[in-house]
C-alpha cells in the first residue's frame, strides 16, 4: 500500500462547501417552522426537508471525487475507518445531547413514562445507528434522541454500497441503476404524496429511494465530468438553492418534489463545481462547509424543547420571530464550538492513530517515528456528511 498516496489531501470545491452550509441552515429553520405550521402549505420554507436530498447528491459527487482514484489502494477496511472517523463522533454527541434534552427539558416531556431499560436501549441504538422507533415523545423517530441521524444511517449504507459495488461499476451500469432509482423515487412520491419520509418506522424504506437516486446521481456527475463553468458565484447559487426550499407546498408535491431532486439539485451540483468564487467569499464558504455537519447533528435537541415551549406557552408572532432568529444564531454558535472543541480534535486524534497504524503496517521499523506523526493536513481535504 502506498501510504503517502492514501494520506494525501485534495482541494476543496469551496462553493459546494458553502452551499452545504446554506442547506444545513435551511433544515434548522424548517424544523423550527414545522412546529409552528403543521400544515406545510402555510410554511414559508415548506421544502427545507429537501436539503437532505441535496446533501445526498453532494455526498455522491464528493465521495467519487475523493475516493474513486484511491479506494483500490487504500482498501475497503481503511475506507470504512476514514468514513467512520469523519461521521461518527457527531452521531455520538448528537445522541448525548438528545438524551439530555429528553431527560431535562424544562418545558415538558414525559421521560417518567418510559422504563430505564427502554431509555438506555434507545440511547445505545441511537449512538450505534440501529433504528429503533419506540419513543412516542419523540414522534417514533428511527433514532429517538437525534432525529436527523436517519439520514446518517442511509449515508452509511450508501458508503458501504459504494465501497463494495459502486466504486467498481462501469458508467453504463451506473446510469442504468440511477434511472431505476429515479423511478423508485417517483413511486415513493406518488404513493406518499411527497418526499418527506424516511425518518420514521412507517416511512423507513422511503429513505432508501431518496439516498439511492441522489447519491448515484452525484457520483454520475463526477464520473461524467458534468461540470458547468459559470459566473453565478456563491451568492447566486445560494439563492437558487434556497428557492427550492421555499417552493410552495401544494397538492402537486408528488410531482414538483421529484423534479427538484431528479434534475434541479444535480444541476446545482454541476454549477457549484464549475462556478467562479470571489476570493473574499472563500473563507465564508469554507467555514459554512465545516460548520454544516455539526449544526445538522446538534440542533435537534433544542428543537424538541422549542416544540414543548411553543405548545405550552403559545408565543405571539413577534415573540416567535425573535425566538426563532435568536435560537438559530445560538445554534450556529454552539455548532462552531462543537466543531472547534470536540469534532475537529477528536477526528484529528483518531486520524493520527489511524495514520500511525498504517505507517507501522507498511514499515514496521518506523514504529518510533510514527509516534511523532500527525495528520493535521487531512481535514483540509473536501469533507462530506
mmCIF file of N, CA, C and O in Angstrom, residues 56-106:
data_model
loop_
_atom_site.group_PDB
_atom_site.id
_atom_site.type_symbol
_atom_site.label_atom_id
_atom_site.label_comp_id
_atom_site.label_asym_id
_atom_site.label_seq_id
_atom_site.Cartn_x
_atom_site.Cartn_y
_atom_site.Cartn_z
ATOM 1 N N UNK A 56 -27.379 14.349 0.007
ATOM 2 C CA UNK A 56 -27.098 13.038 -0.572
ATOM 3 C C UNK A 56 -26.426 13.172 -1.934
ATOM 4 O O UNK A 56 -25.478 12.443 -2.253
ATOM 5 N N UNK A 57 -26.922 14.069 -2.758
ATOM 6 C CA UNK A 57 -26.358 14.264 -4.091
ATOM 7 C C UNK A 57 -24.933 14.813 -3.991
ATOM 8 O O UNK A 57 -24.022 14.353 -4.691
ATOM 9 N N UNK A 58 -24.746 15.778 -3.123
ATOM 10 C CA UNK A 58 -23.416 16.337 -2.916
ATOM 11 C C UNK A 58 -22.457 15.274 -2.389
ATOM 12 O O UNK A 58 -21.288 15.208 -2.788
ATOM 13 N N UNK A 59 -22.951 14.418 -1.514
ATOM 14 C CA UNK A 59 -22.123 13.347 -0.964
ATOM 15 C C UNK A 59 -21.643 12.402 -2.060
ATOM 16 O O UNK A 59 -20.469 12.018 -2.088
ATOM 17 N N UNK A 60 -22.542 12.015 -2.970
ATOM 18 C CA UNK A 60 -22.138 11.138 -4.059
ATOM 19 C C UNK A 60 -21.062 11.764 -4.916
ATOM 20 O O UNK A 60 -20.078 11.096 -5.301
ATOM 21 N N UNK A 61 -21.208 13.053 -5.213
ATOM 22 C CA UNK A 61 -20.211 13.750 -6.029
ATOM 23 C C UNK A 61 -18.851 13.776 -5.330
ATOM 24 O O UNK A 61 -17.819 13.433 -5.916
ATOM 25 N N UNK A 62 -18.854 14.155 -4.049
ATOM 26 C CA UNK A 62 -17.590 14.334 -3.345
ATOM 27 C C UNK A 62 -16.932 12.998 -2.997
ATOM 28 O O UNK A 62 -15.711 12.877 -3.025
ATOM 29 N N UNK A 63 -17.735 11.984 -2.677
ATOM 30 C CA UNK A 63 -17.160 10.660 -2.420
ATOM 31 C C UNK A 63 -16.449 10.155 -3.676
ATOM 32 O O UNK A 63 -15.330 9.620 -3.610
ATOM 33 N N UNK A 64 -17.069 10.330 -4.839
ATOM 34 C CA UNK A 64 -16.417 9.933 -6.077
ATOM 35 C C UNK A 64 -15.133 10.705 -6.295
ATOM 36 O O UNK A 64 -14.095 10.136 -6.659
ATOM 37 N N UNK A 65 -15.179 12.007 -6.069
ATOM 38 C CA UNK A 65 -14.002 12.856 -6.251
ATOM 39 C C UNK A 65 -12.885 12.474 -5.285
ATOM 40 O O UNK A 65 -11.705 12.427 -5.652
ATOM 41 N N UNK A 66 -13.245 12.198 -4.049
ATOM 42 C CA UNK A 66 -12.238 11.956 -3.024
ATOM 43 C C UNK A 66 -11.672 10.541 -3.050
ATOM 44 O O UNK A 66 -10.508 10.335 -2.676
ATOM 45 N N UNK A 67 -12.478 9.555 -3.517
ATOM 46 C CA UNK A 67 -12.058 8.166 -3.332
ATOM 47 C C UNK A 67 -11.983 7.313 -4.593
ATOM 48 O O UNK A 67 -11.379 6.239 -4.560
ATOM 49 N N UNK A 68 -12.589 7.726 -5.693
ATOM 50 C CA UNK A 68 -12.589 6.869 -6.879
ATOM 51 C C UNK A 68 -11.182 6.445 -7.295
ATOM 52 O O UNK A 68 -10.968 5.304 -7.725
ATOM 53 N N UNK A 69 -10.230 7.362 -7.189
ATOM 54 C CA UNK A 69 -8.888 7.070 -7.680
ATOM 55 C C UNK A 69 -7.966 6.483 -6.622
ATOM 56 O O UNK A 69 -6.792 6.232 -6.892
ATOM 57 N N UNK A 70 -8.481 6.247 -5.419
ATOM 58 C CA UNK A 70 -7.586 5.709 -4.399
ATOM 59 C C UNK A 70 -8.182 4.635 -3.501
ATOM 60 O O UNK A 70 -7.478 4.071 -2.673
ATOM 61 N N UNK A 71 -9.476 4.314 -3.683
ATOM 62 C CA UNK A 71 -10.059 3.303 -2.808
ATOM 63 C C UNK A 71 -9.445 1.922 -3.062
ATOM 64 O O UNK A 71 -9.305 1.114 -2.142
ATOM 65 N N UNK A 72 -9.031 1.651 -4.318
ATOM 66 C CA UNK A 72 -8.394 0.368 -4.607
ATOM 67 C C UNK A 72 -7.087 0.233 -3.838
ATOM 68 O O UNK A 72 -6.730 -0.857 -3.370
ATOM 69 N N UNK A 73 -6.367 1.340 -3.696
ATOM 70 C CA UNK A 73 -5.106 1.300 -2.976
ATOM 71 C C UNK A 73 -5.272 1.288 -1.470
ATOM 72 O O UNK A 73 -4.508 0.646 -0.754
ATOM 73 N N UNK A 74 -6.279 1.972 -0.976
ATOM 74 C CA UNK A 74 -6.465 2.053 0.466
ATOM 75 C C UNK A 74 -7.214 0.850 1.023
ATOM 76 O O UNK A 74 -7.055 0.499 2.197
ATOM 77 N N UNK A 75 -8.049 0.229 0.196
ATOM 78 C CA UNK A 75 -8.795 -0.926 0.650
ATOM 79 C C UNK A 75 -10.101 -0.555 1.334
ATOM 80 O O UNK A 75 -10.249 0.550 1.839
ATOM 81 N N UNK A 76 -11.010 -1.509 1.355
ATOM 82 C CA UNK A 76 -12.339 -1.264 1.904
ATOM 83 C C UNK A 76 -12.281 -0.972 3.393
ATOM 84 O O UNK A 76 -12.955 -0.064 3.896
ATOM 85 N N UNK A 77 -11.465 -1.697 4.118
ATOM 86 C CA UNK A 77 -11.399 -1.510 5.571
ATOM 87 C C UNK A 77 -10.955 -0.099 5.918
ATOM 88 O O UNK A 77 -11.557 0.545 6.786
ATOM 89 N N UNK A 78 -9.914 0.400 5.255
ATOM 90 C CA UNK A 78 -9.438 1.747 5.549
ATOM 91 C C UNK A 78 -10.437 2.811 5.115
ATOM 92 O O UNK A 78 -10.565 3.863 5.751
ATOM 93 N N UNK A 79 -11.165 2.540 4.033
ATOM 94 C CA UNK A 79 -12.216 3.461 3.614
ATOM 95 C C UNK A 79 -13.280 3.572 4.694
ATOM 96 O O UNK A 79 -13.709 4.679 5.050
ATOM 97 N N UNK A 80 -13.707 2.431 5.238
ATOM 98 C CA UNK A 80 -14.718 2.447 6.293
ATOM 99 C C UNK A 80 -14.204 3.165 7.536
ATOM 100 O O UNK A 80 -14.949 3.905 8.199
ATOM 101 N N UNK A 81 -12.934 2.960 7.866
ATOM 102 C CA UNK A 81 -12.361 3.671 9.009
ATOM 103 C C UNK A 81 -12.400 5.178 8.789
ATOM 104 O O UNK A 81 -12.767 5.946 9.692
ATOM 105 N N UNK A 82 -12.007 5.594 7.597
ATOM 106 C CA UNK A 82 -11.985 7.026 7.288
ATOM 107 C C UNK A 82 -13.370 7.635 7.389
ATOM 108 O O UNK A 82 -13.559 8.727 7.937
ATOM 109 N N UNK A 83 -14.365 6.929 6.870
ATOM 110 C CA UNK A 83 -15.728 7.460 6.905
ATOM 111 C C UNK A 83 -16.284 7.471 8.328
ATOM 112 O O UNK A 83 -16.985 8.398 8.727
ATOM 113 N N UNK A 84 -15.993 6.434 9.108
ATOM 114 C CA UNK A 84 -16.474 6.396 10.494
ATOM 115 C C UNK A 84 -15.857 7.528 11.313
ATOM 116 O O UNK A 84 -16.542 8.164 12.123
ATOM 117 N N UNK A 85 -14.561 7.792 11.089
ATOM 118 C CA UNK A 85 -13.907 8.884 11.802
ATOM 119 C C UNK A 85 -14.535 10.213 11.418
ATOM 120 O O UNK A 85 -14.710 11.108 12.257
ATOM 121 N N UNK A 86 -14.898 10.351 10.158
ATOM 122 C CA UNK A 86 -15.497 11.605 9.700
ATOM 123 C C UNK A 86 -16.906 11.798 10.259
ATOM 124 O O UNK A 86 -17.301 12.900 10.630
ATOM 125 N N UNK A 87 -17.682 10.724 10.319
ATOM 126 C CA UNK A 87 -19.100 10.849 10.605
ATOM 127 C C UNK A 87 -19.490 10.574 12.058
ATOM 128 O O UNK A 87 -20.368 11.245 12.604
ATOM 129 N N UNK A 88 -18.870 9.585 12.680
ATOM 130 C CA UNK A 88 -19.481 9.049 13.896
ATOM 131 C C UNK A 88 -19.288 9.859 15.176
ATOM 132 O O UNK A 88 -20.148 9.786 16.068
ATOM 133 N N UNK A 89 -18.218 10.630 15.327
ATOM 134 C CA UNK A 89 -18.137 11.426 16.563
ATOM 135 C C UNK A 89 -19.354 12.305 16.797
ATOM 136 O O UNK A 89 -19.835 12.427 17.933
ATOM 137 N N UNK A 90 -19.899 12.888 15.734
ATOM 138 C CA UNK A 90 -21.075 13.747 15.907
ATOM 139 C C UNK A 90 -22.362 12.943 16.029
ATOM 140 O O UNK A 90 -23.348 13.439 16.594
ATOM 141 N N UNK A 91 -22.381 11.719 15.518
ATOM 142 C CA UNK A 91 -23.521 10.834 15.768
ATOM 143 C C UNK A 91 -23.634 10.579 17.267
ATOM 144 O O UNK A 91 -24.727 10.639 17.854
ATOM 145 N N UNK A 92 -22.493 10.336 17.896
ATOM 146 C CA UNK A 92 -22.482 10.073 19.338
ATOM 147 C C UNK A 92 -22.867 11.319 20.121
ATOM 148 O O UNK A 92 -23.730 11.270 21.019
ATOM 149 N N UNK A 93 -22.265 12.462 19.796
ATOM 150 C CA UNK A 93 -22.576 13.680 20.536
ATOM 151 C C UNK A 93 -24.038 14.079 20.353
ATOM 152 O O UNK A 93 -24.702 14.504 21.321
ATOM 153 N N UNK A 94 -24.563 13.959 19.141
ATOM 154 C CA UNK A 94 -25.968 14.281 18.908
ATOM 155 C C UNK A 94 -26.885 13.439 19.754
ATOM 156 O O UNK A 94 -27.911 13.920 20.273
ATOM 157 N N UNK A 95 -26.525 12.166 19.935
ATOM 158 C CA UNK A 95 -27.334 11.274 20.774
ATOM 159 C C UNK A 95 -27.273 11.683 22.240
ATOM 160 O O UNK A 95 -28.284 11.653 22.955
ATOM 161 N N UNK A 96 -26.090 12.071 22.695
ATOM 162 C CA UNK A 96 -25.931 12.504 24.092
ATOM 163 C C UNK A 96 -26.761 13.760 24.360
ATOM 164 O O UNK A 96 -27.489 13.843 25.359
ATOM 165 N N UNK A 97 -26.666 14.738 23.447
ATOM 166 C CA UNK A 97 -27.443 15.967 23.620
ATOM 167 C C UNK A 97 -28.942 15.676 23.582
ATOM 168 O O UNK A 97 -29.721 16.258 24.348
ATOM 169 N N UNK A 98 -29.342 14.774 22.695
ATOM 170 C CA UNK A 98 -30.754 14.412 22.607
ATOM 171 C C UNK A 98 -31.256 13.740 23.861
ATOM 172 O O UNK A 98 -32.387 13.993 24.310
ATOM 173 N N UNK A 99 -30.433 12.885 24.448
ATOM 174 C CA UNK A 99 -30.816 12.222 25.705
ATOM 175 C C UNK A 99 -30.969 13.251 26.825
ATOM 176 O O UNK A 99 -31.940 13.199 27.597
ATOM 177 N N UNK A 100 -30.033 14.185 26.923
ATOM 178 C CA UNK A 100 -30.103 15.205 27.966
ATOM 179 C C UNK A 100 -31.364 16.062 27.810
ATOM 180 O O UNK A 100 -32.029 16.403 28.797
ATOM 181 N N UNK A 101 -31.683 16.410 26.550
ATOM 182 C CA UNK A 101 -32.890 17.201 26.307
ATOM 183 C C UNK A 101 -34.147 16.415 26.677
ATOM 184 O O UNK A 101 -35.121 16.981 27.181
ATOM 185 N N UNK A 102 -34.117 15.125 26.447
ATOM 186 C CA UNK A 102 -35.256 14.270 26.768
ATOM 187 C C UNK A 102 -35.468 14.190 28.286
ATOM 188 O O UNK A 102 -36.600 14.250 28.780
ATOM 189 N N UNK A 103 -34.380 14.073 29.032
ATOM 190 C CA UNK A 103 -34.470 13.890 30.479
ATOM 191 C C UNK A 103 -34.704 15.193 31.240
ATOM 192 O O UNK A 103 -35.355 15.194 32.293
ATOM 193 N N UNK A 104 -34.200 16.311 30.701
ATOM 194 C CA UNK A 104 -34.199 17.556 31.481
ATOM 195 C C UNK A 104 -34.860 18.722 30.750
ATOM 196 O O UNK A 104 -34.546 19.874 31.019
ATOM 197 N N UNK A 105 -35.765 18.442 29.860
ATOM 198 C CA UNK A 105 -36.483 19.502 29.144
ATOM 199 C C UNK A 105 -37.297 20.330 30.142
ATOM 200 O O UNK A 105 -38.205 19.805 30.790
ATOM 201 N N UNK A 106 -37.013 21.629 30.284
ATOM 202 C CA UNK A 106 -37.742 22.444 31.265
ATOM 203 C C UNK A 106 -39.162 22.793 30.834
ATOM 204 O O UNK A 106 -39.941 23.318 31.645
#
